[in-house]
Coordinates of C-alpha atoms in Angstrom, one line a residue:
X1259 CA 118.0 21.9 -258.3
X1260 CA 115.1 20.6 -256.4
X1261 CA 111.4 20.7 -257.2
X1262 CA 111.0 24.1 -254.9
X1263 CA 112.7 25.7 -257.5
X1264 CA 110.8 24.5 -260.7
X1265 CA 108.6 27.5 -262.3
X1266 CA 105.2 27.7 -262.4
X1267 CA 105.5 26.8 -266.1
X1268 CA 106.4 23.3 -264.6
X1269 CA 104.2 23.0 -262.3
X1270 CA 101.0 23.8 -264.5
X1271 CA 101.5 20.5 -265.7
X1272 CA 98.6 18.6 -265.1
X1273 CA 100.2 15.8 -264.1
X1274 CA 103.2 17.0 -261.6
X1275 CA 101.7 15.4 -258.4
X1276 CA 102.5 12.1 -260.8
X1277 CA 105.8 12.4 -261.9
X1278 CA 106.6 13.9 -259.0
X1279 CA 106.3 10.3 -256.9
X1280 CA 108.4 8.7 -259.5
X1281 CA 111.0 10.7 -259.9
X1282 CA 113.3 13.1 -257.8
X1283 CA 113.6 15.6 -260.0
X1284 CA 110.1 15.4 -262.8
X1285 CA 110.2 16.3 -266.1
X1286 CA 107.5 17.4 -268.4
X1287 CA 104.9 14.5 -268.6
X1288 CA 104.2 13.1 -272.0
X1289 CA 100.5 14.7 -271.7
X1290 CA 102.3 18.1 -271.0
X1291 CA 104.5 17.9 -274.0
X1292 CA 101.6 16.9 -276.4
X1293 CA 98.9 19.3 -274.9
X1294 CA 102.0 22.5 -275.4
X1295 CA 102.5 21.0 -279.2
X1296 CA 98.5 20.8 -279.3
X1297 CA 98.7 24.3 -278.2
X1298 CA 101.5 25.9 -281.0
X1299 CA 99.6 24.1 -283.5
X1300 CA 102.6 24.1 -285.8
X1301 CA 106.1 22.5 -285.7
X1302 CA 108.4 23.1 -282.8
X1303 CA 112.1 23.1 -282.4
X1304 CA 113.8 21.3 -279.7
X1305 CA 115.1 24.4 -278.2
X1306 CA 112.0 26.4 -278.7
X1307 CA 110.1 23.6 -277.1
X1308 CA 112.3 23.3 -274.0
X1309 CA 112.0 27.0 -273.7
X1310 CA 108.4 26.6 -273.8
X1311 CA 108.7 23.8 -271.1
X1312 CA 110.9 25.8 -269.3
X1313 CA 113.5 23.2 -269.3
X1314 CA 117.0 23.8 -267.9
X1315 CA 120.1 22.9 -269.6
X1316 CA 121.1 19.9 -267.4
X1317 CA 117.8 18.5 -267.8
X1318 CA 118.1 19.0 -271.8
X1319 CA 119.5 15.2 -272.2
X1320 CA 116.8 13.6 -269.9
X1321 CA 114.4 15.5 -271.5
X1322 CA 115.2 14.2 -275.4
X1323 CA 115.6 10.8 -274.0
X1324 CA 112.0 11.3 -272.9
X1325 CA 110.9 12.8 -276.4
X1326 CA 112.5 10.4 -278.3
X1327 CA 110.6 7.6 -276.3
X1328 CA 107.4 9.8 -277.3
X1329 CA 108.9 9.4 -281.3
X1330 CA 109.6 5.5 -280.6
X1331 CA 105.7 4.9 -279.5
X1332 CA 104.0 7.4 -282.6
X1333 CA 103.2 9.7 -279.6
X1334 CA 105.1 12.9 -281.9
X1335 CA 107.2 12.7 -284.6
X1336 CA 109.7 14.9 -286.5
X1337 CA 109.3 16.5 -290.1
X1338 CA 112.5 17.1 -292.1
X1339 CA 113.6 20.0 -290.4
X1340 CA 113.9 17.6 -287.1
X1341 CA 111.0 19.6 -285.6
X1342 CA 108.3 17.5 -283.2
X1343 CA 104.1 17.6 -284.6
X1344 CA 101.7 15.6 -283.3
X1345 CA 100.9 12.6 -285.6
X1346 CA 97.5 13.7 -285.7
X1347 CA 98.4 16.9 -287.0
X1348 CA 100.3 15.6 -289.4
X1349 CA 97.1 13.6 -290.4
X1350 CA 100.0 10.5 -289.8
X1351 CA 98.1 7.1 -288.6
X1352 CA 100.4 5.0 -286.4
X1353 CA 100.1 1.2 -286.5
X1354 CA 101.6 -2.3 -286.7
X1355 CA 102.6 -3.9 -289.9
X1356 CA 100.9 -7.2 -291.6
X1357 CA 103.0 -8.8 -294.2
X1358 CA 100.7 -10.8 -296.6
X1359 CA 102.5 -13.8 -298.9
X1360 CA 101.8 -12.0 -301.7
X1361 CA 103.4 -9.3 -301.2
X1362 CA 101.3 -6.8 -300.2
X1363 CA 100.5 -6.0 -296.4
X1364 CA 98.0 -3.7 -294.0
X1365 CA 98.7 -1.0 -291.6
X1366 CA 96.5 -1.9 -288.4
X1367 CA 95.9 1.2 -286.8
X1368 CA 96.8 1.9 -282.8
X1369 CA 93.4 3.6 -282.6
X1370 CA 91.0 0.5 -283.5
X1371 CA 90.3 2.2 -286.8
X1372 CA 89.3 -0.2 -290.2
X1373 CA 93.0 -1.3 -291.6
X1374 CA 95.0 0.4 -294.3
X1375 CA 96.1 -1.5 -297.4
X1376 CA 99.3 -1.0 -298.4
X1377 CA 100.8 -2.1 -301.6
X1378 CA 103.8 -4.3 -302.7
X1379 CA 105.5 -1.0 -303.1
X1380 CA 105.2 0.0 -300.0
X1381 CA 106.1 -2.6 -298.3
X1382 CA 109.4 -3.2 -299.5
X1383 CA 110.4 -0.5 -296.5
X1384 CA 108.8 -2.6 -294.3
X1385 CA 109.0 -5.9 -292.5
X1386 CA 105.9 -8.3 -290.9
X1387 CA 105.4 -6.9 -287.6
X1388 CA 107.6 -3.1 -287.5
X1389 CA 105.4 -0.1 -286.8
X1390 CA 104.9 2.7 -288.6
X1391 CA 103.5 5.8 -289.7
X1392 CA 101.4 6.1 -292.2
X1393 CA 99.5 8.5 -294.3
X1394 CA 96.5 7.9 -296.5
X1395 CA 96.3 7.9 -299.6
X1396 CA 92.7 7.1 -300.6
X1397 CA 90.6 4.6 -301.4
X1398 CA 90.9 1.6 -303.8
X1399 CA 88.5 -0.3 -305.9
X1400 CA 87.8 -2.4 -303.6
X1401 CA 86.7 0.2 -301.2
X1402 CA 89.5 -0.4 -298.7
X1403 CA 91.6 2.2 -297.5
X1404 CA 95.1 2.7 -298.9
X1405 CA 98.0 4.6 -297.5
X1406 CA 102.1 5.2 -298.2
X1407 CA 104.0 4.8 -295.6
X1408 CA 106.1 7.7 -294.3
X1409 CA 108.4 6.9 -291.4
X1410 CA 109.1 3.6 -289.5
X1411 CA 108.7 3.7 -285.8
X1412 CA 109.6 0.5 -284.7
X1413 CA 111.6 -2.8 -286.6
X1414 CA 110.2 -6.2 -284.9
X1415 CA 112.9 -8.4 -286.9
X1416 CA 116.4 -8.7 -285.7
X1417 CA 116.8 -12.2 -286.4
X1418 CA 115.1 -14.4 -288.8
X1419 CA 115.2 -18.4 -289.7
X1420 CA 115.4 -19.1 -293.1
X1421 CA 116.7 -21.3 -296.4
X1422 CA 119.7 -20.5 -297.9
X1423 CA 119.8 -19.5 -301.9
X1424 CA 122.7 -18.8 -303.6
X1425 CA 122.2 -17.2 -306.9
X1426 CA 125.2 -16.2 -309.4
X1427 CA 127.5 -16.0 -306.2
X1428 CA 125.2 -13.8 -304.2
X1429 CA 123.9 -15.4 -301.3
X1430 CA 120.2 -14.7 -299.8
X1431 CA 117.8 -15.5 -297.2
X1432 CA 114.6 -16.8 -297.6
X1433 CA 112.4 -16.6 -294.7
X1434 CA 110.6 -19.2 -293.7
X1435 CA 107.9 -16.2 -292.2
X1436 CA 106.3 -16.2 -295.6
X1437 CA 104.9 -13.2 -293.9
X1438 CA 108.4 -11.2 -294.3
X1439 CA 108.3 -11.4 -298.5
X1440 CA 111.4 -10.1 -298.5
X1441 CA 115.1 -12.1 -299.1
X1442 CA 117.7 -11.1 -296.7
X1443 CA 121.1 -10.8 -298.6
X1444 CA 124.0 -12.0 -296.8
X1445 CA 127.1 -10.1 -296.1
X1446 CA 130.1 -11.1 -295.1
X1447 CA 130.6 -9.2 -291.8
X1448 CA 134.1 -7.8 -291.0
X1449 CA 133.5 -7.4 -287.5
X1450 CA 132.4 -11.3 -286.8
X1451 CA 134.9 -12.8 -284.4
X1452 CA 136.7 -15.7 -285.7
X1453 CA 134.6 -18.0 -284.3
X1454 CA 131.6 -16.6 -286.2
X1455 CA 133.9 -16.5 -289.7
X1456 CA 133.9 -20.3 -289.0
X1457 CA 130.0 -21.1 -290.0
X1458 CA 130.0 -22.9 -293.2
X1459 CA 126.6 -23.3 -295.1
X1460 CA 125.1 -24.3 -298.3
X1461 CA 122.5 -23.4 -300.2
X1462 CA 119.3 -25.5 -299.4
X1463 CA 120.3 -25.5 -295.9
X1464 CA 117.8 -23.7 -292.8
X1465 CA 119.9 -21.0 -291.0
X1466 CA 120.0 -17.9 -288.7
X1467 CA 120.4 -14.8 -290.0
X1468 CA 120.6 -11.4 -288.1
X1469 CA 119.6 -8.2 -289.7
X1470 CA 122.5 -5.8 -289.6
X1471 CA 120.6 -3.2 -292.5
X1472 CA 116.8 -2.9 -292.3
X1473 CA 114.9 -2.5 -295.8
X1474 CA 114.9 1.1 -297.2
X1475 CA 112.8 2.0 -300.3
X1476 CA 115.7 1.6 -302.3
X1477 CA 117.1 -1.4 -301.3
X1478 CA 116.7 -4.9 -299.5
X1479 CA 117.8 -6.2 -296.0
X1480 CA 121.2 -7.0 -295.4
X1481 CA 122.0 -10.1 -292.8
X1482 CA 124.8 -12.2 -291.2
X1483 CA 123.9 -15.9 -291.0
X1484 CA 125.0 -16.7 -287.0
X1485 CA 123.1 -19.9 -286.9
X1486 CA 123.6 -23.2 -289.0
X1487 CA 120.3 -25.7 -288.0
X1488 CA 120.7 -28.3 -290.4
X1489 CA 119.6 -29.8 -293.5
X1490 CA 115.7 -28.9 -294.3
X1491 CA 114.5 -32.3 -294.1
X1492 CA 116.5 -33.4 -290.9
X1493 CA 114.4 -35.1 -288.6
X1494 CA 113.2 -32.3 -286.0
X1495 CA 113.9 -29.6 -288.1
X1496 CA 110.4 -28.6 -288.5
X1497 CA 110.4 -27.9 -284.5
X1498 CA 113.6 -25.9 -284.7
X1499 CA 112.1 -23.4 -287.2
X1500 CA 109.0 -23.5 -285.2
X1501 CA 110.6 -22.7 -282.3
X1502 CA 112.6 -19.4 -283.8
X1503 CA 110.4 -18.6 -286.3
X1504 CA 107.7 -17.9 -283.3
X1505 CA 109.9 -16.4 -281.1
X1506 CA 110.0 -18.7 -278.5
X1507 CA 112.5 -19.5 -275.4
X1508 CA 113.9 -22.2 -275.5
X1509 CA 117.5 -21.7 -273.3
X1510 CA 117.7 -20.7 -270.3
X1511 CA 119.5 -17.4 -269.3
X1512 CA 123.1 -18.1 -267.6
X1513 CA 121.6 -16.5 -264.4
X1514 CA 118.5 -19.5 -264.2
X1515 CA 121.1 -21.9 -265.0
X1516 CA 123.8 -20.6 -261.9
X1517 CA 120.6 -20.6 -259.8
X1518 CA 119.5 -24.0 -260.8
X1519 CA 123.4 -25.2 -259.4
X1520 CA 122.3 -24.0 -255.8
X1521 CA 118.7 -26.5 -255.8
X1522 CA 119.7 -29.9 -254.6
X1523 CA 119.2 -33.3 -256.7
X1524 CA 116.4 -34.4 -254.1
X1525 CA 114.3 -32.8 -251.3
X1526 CA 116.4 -32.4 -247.8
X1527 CA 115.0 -33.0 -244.6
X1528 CA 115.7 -29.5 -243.5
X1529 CA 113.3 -28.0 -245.8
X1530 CA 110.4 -30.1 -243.9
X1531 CA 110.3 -27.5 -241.6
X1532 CA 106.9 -26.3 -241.1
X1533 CA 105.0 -28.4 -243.1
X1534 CA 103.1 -31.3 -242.2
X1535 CA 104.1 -35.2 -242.4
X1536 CA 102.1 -36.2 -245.1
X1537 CA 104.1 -39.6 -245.8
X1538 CA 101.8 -42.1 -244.5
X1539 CA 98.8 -40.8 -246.3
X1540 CA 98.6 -43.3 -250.0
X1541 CA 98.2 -40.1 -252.1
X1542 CA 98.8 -41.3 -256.1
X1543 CA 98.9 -39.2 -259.2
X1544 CA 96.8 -40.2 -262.4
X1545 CA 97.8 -38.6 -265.8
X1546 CA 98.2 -40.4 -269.3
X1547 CA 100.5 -43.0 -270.6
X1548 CA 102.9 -40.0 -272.3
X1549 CA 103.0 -37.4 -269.5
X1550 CA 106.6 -36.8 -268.0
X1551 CA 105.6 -34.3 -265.2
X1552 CA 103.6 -35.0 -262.1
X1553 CA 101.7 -31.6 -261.1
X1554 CA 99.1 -33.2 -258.4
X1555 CA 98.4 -35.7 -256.4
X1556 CA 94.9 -36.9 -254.4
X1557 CA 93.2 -39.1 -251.8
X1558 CA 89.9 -39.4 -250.6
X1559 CA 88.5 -41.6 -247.9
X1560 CA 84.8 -42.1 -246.3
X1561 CA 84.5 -40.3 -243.0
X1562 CA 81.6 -40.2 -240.6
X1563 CA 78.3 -39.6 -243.2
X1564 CA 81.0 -37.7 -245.1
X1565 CA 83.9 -37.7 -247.3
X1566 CA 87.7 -36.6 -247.0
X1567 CA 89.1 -35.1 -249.8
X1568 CA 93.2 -34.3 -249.7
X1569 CA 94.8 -32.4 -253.5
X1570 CA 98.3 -31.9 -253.1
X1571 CA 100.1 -29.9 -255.8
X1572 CA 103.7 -29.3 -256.4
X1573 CA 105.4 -26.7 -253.9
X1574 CA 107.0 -24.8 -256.9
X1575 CA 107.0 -21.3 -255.0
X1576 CA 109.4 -22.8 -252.4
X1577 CA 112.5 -23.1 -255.1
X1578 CA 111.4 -20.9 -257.4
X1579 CA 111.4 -16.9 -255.7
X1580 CA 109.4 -13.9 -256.9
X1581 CA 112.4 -12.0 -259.0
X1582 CA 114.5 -14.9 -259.4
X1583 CA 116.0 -15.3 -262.9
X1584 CA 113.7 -18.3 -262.8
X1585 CA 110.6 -16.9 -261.9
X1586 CA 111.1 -14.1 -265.0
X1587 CA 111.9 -17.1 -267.3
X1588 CA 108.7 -18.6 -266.2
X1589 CA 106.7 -15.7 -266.5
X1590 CA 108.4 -15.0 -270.4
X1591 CA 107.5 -18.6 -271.5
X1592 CA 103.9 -18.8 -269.7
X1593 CA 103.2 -22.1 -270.1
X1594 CA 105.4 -25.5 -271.5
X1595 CA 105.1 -25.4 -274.7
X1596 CA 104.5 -29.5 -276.5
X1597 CA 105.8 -31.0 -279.6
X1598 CA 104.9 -33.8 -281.3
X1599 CA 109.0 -35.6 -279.8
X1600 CA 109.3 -32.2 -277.9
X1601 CA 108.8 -30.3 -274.9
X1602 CA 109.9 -26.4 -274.0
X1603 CA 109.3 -26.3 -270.2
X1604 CA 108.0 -23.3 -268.2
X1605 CA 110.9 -24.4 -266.2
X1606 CA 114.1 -26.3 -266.5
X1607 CA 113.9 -30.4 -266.6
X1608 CA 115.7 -30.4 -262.7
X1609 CA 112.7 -28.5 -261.3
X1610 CA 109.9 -29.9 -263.8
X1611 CA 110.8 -33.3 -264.3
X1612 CA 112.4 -33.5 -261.0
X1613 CA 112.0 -31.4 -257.9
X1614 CA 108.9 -30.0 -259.1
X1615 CA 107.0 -34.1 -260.3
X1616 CA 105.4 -35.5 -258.0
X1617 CA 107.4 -38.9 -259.1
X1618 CA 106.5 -41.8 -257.0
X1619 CA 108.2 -43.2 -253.9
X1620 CA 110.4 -40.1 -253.3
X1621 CA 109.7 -37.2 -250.5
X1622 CA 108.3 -34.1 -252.3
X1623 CA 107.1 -30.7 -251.0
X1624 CA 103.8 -29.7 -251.7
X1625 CA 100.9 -27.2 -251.1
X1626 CA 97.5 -29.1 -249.6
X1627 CA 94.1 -28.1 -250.0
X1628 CA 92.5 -30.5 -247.6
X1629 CA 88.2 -30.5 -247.4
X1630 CA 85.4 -32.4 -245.8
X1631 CA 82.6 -33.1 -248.2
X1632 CA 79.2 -33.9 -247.4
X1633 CA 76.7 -36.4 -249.0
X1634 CA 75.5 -33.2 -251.6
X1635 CA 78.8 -32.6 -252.9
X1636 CA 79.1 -29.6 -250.4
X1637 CA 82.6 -28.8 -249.0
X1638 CA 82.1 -28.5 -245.2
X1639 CA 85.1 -27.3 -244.4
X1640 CA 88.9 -27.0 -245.8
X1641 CA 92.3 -25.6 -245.2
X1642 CA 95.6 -24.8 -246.8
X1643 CA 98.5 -26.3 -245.3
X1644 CA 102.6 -26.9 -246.7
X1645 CA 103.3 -30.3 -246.8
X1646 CA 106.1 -32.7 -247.0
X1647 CA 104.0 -36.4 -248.7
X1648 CA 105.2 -39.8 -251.1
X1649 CA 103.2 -40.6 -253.9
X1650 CA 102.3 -44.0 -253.4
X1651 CA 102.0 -44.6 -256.9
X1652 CA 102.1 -43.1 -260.5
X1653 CA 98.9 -44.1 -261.9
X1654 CA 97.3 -43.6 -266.1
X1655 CA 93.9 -43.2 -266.6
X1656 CA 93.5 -46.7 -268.9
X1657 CA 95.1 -48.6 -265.6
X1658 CA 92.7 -46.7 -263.3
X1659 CA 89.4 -46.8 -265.4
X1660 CA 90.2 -50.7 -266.4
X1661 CA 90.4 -51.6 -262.8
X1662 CA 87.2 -49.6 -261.7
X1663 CA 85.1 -51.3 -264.2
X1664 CA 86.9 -54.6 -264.0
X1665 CA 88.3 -55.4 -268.0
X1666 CA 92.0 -54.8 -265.5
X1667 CA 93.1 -56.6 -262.7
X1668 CA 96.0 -55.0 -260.4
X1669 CA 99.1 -56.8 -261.2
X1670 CA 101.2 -55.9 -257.8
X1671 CA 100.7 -55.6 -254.4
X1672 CA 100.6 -52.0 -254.2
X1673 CA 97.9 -51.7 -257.0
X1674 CA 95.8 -54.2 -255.2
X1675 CA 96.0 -51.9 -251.9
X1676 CA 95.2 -48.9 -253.6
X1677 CA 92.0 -50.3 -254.4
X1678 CA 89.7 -49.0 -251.5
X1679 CA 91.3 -45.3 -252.3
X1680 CA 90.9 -45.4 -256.1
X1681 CA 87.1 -46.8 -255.5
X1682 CA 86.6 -43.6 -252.7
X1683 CA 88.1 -41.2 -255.5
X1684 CA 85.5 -43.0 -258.1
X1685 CA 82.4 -42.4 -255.5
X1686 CA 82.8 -39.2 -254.7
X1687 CA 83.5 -38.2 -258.5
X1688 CA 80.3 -39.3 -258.9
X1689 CA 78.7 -37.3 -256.1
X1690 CA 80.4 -33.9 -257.2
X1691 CA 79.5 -34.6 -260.7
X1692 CA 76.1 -35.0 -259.9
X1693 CA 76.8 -31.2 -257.7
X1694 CA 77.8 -30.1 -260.6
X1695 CA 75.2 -31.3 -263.1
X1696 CA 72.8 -29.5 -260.7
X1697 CA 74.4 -26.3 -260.7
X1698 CA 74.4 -26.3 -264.0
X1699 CA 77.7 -26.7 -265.0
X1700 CA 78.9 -27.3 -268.6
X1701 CA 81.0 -30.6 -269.5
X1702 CA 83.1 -30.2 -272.3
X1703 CA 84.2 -33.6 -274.4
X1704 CA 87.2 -33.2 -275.9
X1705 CA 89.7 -35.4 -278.4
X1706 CA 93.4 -35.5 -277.6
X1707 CA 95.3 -35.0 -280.7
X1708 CA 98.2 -37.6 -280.7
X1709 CA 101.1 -37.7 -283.1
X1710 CA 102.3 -41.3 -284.2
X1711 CA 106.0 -41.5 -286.0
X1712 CA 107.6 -44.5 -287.6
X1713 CA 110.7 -44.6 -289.0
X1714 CA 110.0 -42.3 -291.9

């Protein structure tokens, strides 16, 4: 069939020139489907809507696919009789779930609309974080909207960190989310491989536990543990709840890992190609006493009536490719996420702690932004180059400050002839500051929070 031959009942929808440059053969778009229901103004049947859509029979499966997407994001739903309405219609409000540790929760709507309470009754079909539909109910003394909750859309929880309780031989979940209110009751699951039948825990102890049953009105969620963390008050046990009860990454896919085998230990001279010899120039890096990564490195020197400024920042783009398992492991995390004794890189210890640091005394690759400043503070001039440079030394900001002021002196050779650069740095510091106090820019002081653990 090709898109000659669709009817004019197809093509009336207003949003065929769409569709139609995304797929080879288009089906009704979502604003077609809900304008015909709009239209009946009752409930439709599959078949009678596929009639109306003048849908053919081999497009049938694509085109339920489709609806039930529609269902998935509260777009339609079905009544009892499995016929599709419009929410709206239906005077159904969709929205995300907010558990409460009392036991209650809200609905807040998709539409921006003032929440809707729902009760401890209600949510006991529910879990922090599912969507759902709801419908309202009225209004309580309070004057906050209430509402029941008539289908769930969408279940956020398939696996949940949690204490261990065993009561009268039954064992639960309790979640450390005191969010979810709800215990998780643990099944023994005949289909877990034998390595799975293999966990032993005991009551008291945090685990992993994967819903296999959500909650229904009439009864709880049902779970297999799959993960054993420890003891509750094993030392960094408090970071491994964090890190699953918040969802975030903290392995690496098998695909990152087989590409991280290709990257070599250390720069190779082949990869200089096109980039310009930094390696005489004494570039250093200056970051605190606790920092493990190295992101950028500077220089500046006194030229004519003028200055020279060189930032060179880690060349991460050059190992790291746009689609690489990598790059979308990168772009899931965001950002490195710190610990009090922990770091989750953005990207794995070879590229961030290595590769990717700007560690002292070792070639590294690295993108340049080099500028000529003038007296003002005014950049001149500048240009972008690749580059290939050595740090000449990893520097902290107590070492650097103490030797500006003079309560330090450098205690090896290399410190004392970094001198002249570090007091460059310091001047024209002072003259973009000044640029910037002019401009009107805002300073913001800050205090580093820093955690301090003894043996307890």
């Amino acid at each position: 069939m090709s898109i000659r031959k669709l009817s004019k009942v197809r093509k009336n929808d207003p949003h065929f020139r769409r569709e139609s440059t995304k797929y080879e053969m288009p089906l009704p778009s979502r604003e077609y489907v809900i304008q015909v229901l709009a239209d009946q103004g009752r409930p439709v049947s599959f078949d009678f809507l596929c009639d109306l859509l003048d849908v053919h029979k081999v497009e049938r499966d694509s085109f339920a696919r489709r609806l039930a997407a529609m269902e998935r994001e509260a777009q339609l739903m079905r009544n009892r009789k499995g016929a599709y309405i419009l929410p709206e219609r239906a005077s159904l409000i969709a929205g995300r779930v907010e558990g409460h540790a009392d036991g209650y929760g809200f609905l807040i709507p998709d539409d921006g609309s003032d929440d809707l309470f729902l009760d401890a009754k209600q949510m006991t079909k529910v879990l922090h974080r599912d969507r759902a539909l709801v419908r309202m109910t009225g209004i309580d003394r309070k004057g906050r909207r209430e509402a029941a909750i008539v289908e769930v859309i969408e279940r956020a929880n398939t696996r949940v960190v949690g204490r261990v309780i065993v009561e009268h031989g039954i064992t639960l979940v309790a979640p450390e989310n005191k969010r979810i209110n709800q215990d998780i009751l643990v099944v023994a699951d005949r289909k877990a491989d034998k390595t799975e039948k293999k966990l032993k825990y005991k009551a008291g102890q945090v685990v992993m536990v994967e819903i296999i049953e959500q909650p229904t009105r009439h009864s709880q969620p049902i779970g297999r543990i799959v993960e054993v963390l420890g003891n509750y008050a094993d030392p960094g046990m408090e970071i491994e709840i964090a890190l699953r009860k918040h969802d975030l990454p903290f392995e690496f896919s098998p695909d990152a890992e087989e590409e991280l085998k290709d990257l070599p230990l250390k720069v190779k001279k082949s990869e200089w190609a096109g980039r310009r010899d930094l390696r005489e120039l004494p570039l250093v890096t200056i970051d605190g006493e606790t920092a493990r990564d190295f992101d950028d490195a500077v220089f500046a020197e006194k030229k004519g009536r003028g200055w020279r400024l060189v930032v060179a920042i880690a060349d991460v783009s050059h190992y790291v490719k746009p689609g690489m398992a990598l790059d979308r492991e990168a772009m899931e995390r965001g950002n490195s996420v710190y610990f009090p004794r922990r770091v989750i890189p953005m990207l794995p210890e070879k590229l961030s702690n290595g590769l990717c640091s700007l560690n002292p005394e070792v070639e590294r690759l690295a993108m340049v932004c080099d500028m000529d400043i003038n007296t003002s503070g005014v950049i001149k001039a500048y240009e972008f180059y690749p580059a290939v440079f050595r740090s000449a030394a990893r520097l902290t900001y107590t070492q650097v400050w103490g030797w500006l002021s003079g309560d330090l002196q450098p205690e090896s050779e290399i410190h004392r002839a970094l001198q002249p650069r570090l007091q460059a740095l310091q001047a024209l510091f002072e003259i973009l500051l000044k640029a910037r106090h002019k401009r009107g820019a805002i300073d913001f002081e800050t205090i580093e929070t820093m955690m301090v653990f003894d043996d307890q």
